[in-house]
GROMACS .gro file of C-alpha atoms in nm:
model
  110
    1UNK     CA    1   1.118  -3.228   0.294
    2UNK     CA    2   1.222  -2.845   0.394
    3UNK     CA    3   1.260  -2.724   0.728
    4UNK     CA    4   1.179  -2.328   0.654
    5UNK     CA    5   1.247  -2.054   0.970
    6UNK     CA    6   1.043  -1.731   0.829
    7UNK     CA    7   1.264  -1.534   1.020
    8UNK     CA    8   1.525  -1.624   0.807
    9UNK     CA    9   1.334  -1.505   0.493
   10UNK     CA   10   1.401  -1.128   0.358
   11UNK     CA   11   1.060  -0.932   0.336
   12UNK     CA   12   0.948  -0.795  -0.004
   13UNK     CA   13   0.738  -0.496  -0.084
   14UNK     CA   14   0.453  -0.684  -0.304
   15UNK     CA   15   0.265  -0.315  -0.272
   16UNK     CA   16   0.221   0.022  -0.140
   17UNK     CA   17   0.211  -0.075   0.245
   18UNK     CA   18   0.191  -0.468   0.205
   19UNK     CA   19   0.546  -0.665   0.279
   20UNK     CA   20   0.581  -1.040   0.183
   21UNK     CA   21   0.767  -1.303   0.312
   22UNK     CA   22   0.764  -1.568   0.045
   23UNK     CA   23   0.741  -1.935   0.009
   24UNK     CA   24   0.713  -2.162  -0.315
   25UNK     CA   25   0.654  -2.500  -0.375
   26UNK     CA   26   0.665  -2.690  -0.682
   27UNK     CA   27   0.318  -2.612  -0.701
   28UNK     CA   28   0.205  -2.335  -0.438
   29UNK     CA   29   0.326  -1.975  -0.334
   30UNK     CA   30   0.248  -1.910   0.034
   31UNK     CA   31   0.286  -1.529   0.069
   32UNK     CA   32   0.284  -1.389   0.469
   33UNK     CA   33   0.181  -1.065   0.417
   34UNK     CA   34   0.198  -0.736   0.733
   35UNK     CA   35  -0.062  -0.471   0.606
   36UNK     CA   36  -0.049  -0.101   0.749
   37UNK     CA   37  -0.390  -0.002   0.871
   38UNK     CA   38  -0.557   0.230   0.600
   39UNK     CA   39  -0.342   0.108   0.303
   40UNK     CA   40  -0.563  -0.029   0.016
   41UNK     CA   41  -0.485  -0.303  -0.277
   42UNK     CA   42  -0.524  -0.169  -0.594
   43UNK     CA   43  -0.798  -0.411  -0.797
   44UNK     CA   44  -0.680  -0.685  -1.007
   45UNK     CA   45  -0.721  -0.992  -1.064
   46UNK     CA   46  -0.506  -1.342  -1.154
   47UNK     CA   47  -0.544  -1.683  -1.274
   48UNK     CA   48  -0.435  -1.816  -0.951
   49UNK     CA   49  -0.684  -2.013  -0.686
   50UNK     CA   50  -0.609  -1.768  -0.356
   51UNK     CA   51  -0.722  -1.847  -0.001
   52UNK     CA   52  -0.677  -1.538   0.218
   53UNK     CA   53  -0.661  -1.611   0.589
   54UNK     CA   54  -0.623  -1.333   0.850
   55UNK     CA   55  -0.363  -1.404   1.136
   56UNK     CA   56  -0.405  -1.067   1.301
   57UNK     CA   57  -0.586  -0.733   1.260
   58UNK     CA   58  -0.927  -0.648   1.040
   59UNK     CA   59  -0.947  -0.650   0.656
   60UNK     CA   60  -1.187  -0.563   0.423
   61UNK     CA   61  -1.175  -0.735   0.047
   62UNK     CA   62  -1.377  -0.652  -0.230
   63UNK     CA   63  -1.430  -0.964  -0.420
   64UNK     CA   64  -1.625  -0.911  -0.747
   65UNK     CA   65  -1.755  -0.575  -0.646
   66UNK     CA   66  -1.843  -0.727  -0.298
   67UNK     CA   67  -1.714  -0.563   0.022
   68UNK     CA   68  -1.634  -0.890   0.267
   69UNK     CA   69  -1.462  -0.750   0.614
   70UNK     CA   70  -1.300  -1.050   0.801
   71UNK     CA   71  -1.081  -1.061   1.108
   72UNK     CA   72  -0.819  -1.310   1.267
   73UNK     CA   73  -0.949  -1.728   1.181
   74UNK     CA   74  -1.166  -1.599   0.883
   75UNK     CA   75  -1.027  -1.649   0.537
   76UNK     CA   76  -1.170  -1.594   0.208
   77UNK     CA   77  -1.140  -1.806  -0.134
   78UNK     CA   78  -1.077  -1.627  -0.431
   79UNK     CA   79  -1.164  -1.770  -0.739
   80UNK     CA   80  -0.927  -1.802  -1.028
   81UNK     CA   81  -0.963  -1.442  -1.256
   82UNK     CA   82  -1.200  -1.273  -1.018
   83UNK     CA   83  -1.103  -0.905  -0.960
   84UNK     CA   84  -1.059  -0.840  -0.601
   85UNK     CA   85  -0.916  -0.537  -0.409
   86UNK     CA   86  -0.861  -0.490  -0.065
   87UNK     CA   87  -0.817  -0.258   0.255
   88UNK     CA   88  -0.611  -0.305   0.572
   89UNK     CA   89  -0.862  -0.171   0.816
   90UNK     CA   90  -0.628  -0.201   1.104
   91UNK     CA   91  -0.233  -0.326   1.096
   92UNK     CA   92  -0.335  -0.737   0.948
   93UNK     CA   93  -0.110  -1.017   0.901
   94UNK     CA   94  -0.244  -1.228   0.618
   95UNK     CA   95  -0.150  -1.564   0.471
   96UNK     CA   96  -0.211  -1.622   0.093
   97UNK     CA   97  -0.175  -1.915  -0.079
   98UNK     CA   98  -0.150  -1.900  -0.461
   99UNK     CA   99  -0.246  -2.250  -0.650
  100UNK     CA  100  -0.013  -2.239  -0.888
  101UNK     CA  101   0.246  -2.069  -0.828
  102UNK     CA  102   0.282  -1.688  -0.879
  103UNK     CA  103   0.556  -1.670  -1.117
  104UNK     CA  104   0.589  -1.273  -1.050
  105UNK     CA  105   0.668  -1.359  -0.688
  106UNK     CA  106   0.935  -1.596  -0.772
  107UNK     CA  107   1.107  -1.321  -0.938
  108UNK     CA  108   1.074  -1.093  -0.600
  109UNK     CA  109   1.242  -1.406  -0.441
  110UNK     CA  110   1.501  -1.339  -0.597
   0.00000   0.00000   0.00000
């Protein structure tokens, strides 16, 4: 078992206007994301399972050419290779969790 303080964990620019504090797990990346209102996610797509859950603020993902807006308590499940792009309508905090892990964010971890 890990006792992890997020304050304690170094913020990483994962895009234009998104910063990351990360988390892995043998098996899981947890990535707490602050957005800055009007900054959008360039479309891609993964083979990671992603659940997208909005802590603060409004956001606006376009999942498979699908424009979902949610706000804070909503989140949004994003298959595995499904091209999805997003917008940070207003400042956001965001928690995703990658199943399995994101290998590129390890690297950012350092």
């Amino acid at each position: 078992m890990s006792l992890i303080n997020l304050t304690d964990i170094e913020q990483k620019q994962i895009a234009k206007g998104y910063f990351s504090k990360l988390v892995h797990t043998e098996k899981m990346t947890f990535s707490f994301v602050t957005a800055a209102a009007g900054e959008e996610l360039p479309e891609h797509a993964h083979p990671h399972e992603q659940i997208s859950i909005i802590q603060e603020g409004i956001f606006e993902l376009t999942l498979d050419g699908k424009p979902i807006r949610f706000t804070k308590g909503q989140l949004v499940i994003i298959p595995s290779n499904v091209k999805h792009s997003g917008k940070a309508i207003t400042d956001a905090a965001i928690l995703d969790v990658f199943y399995p892990v994101r290998e590129d964010y390890q690297k950012l971890s350092g």
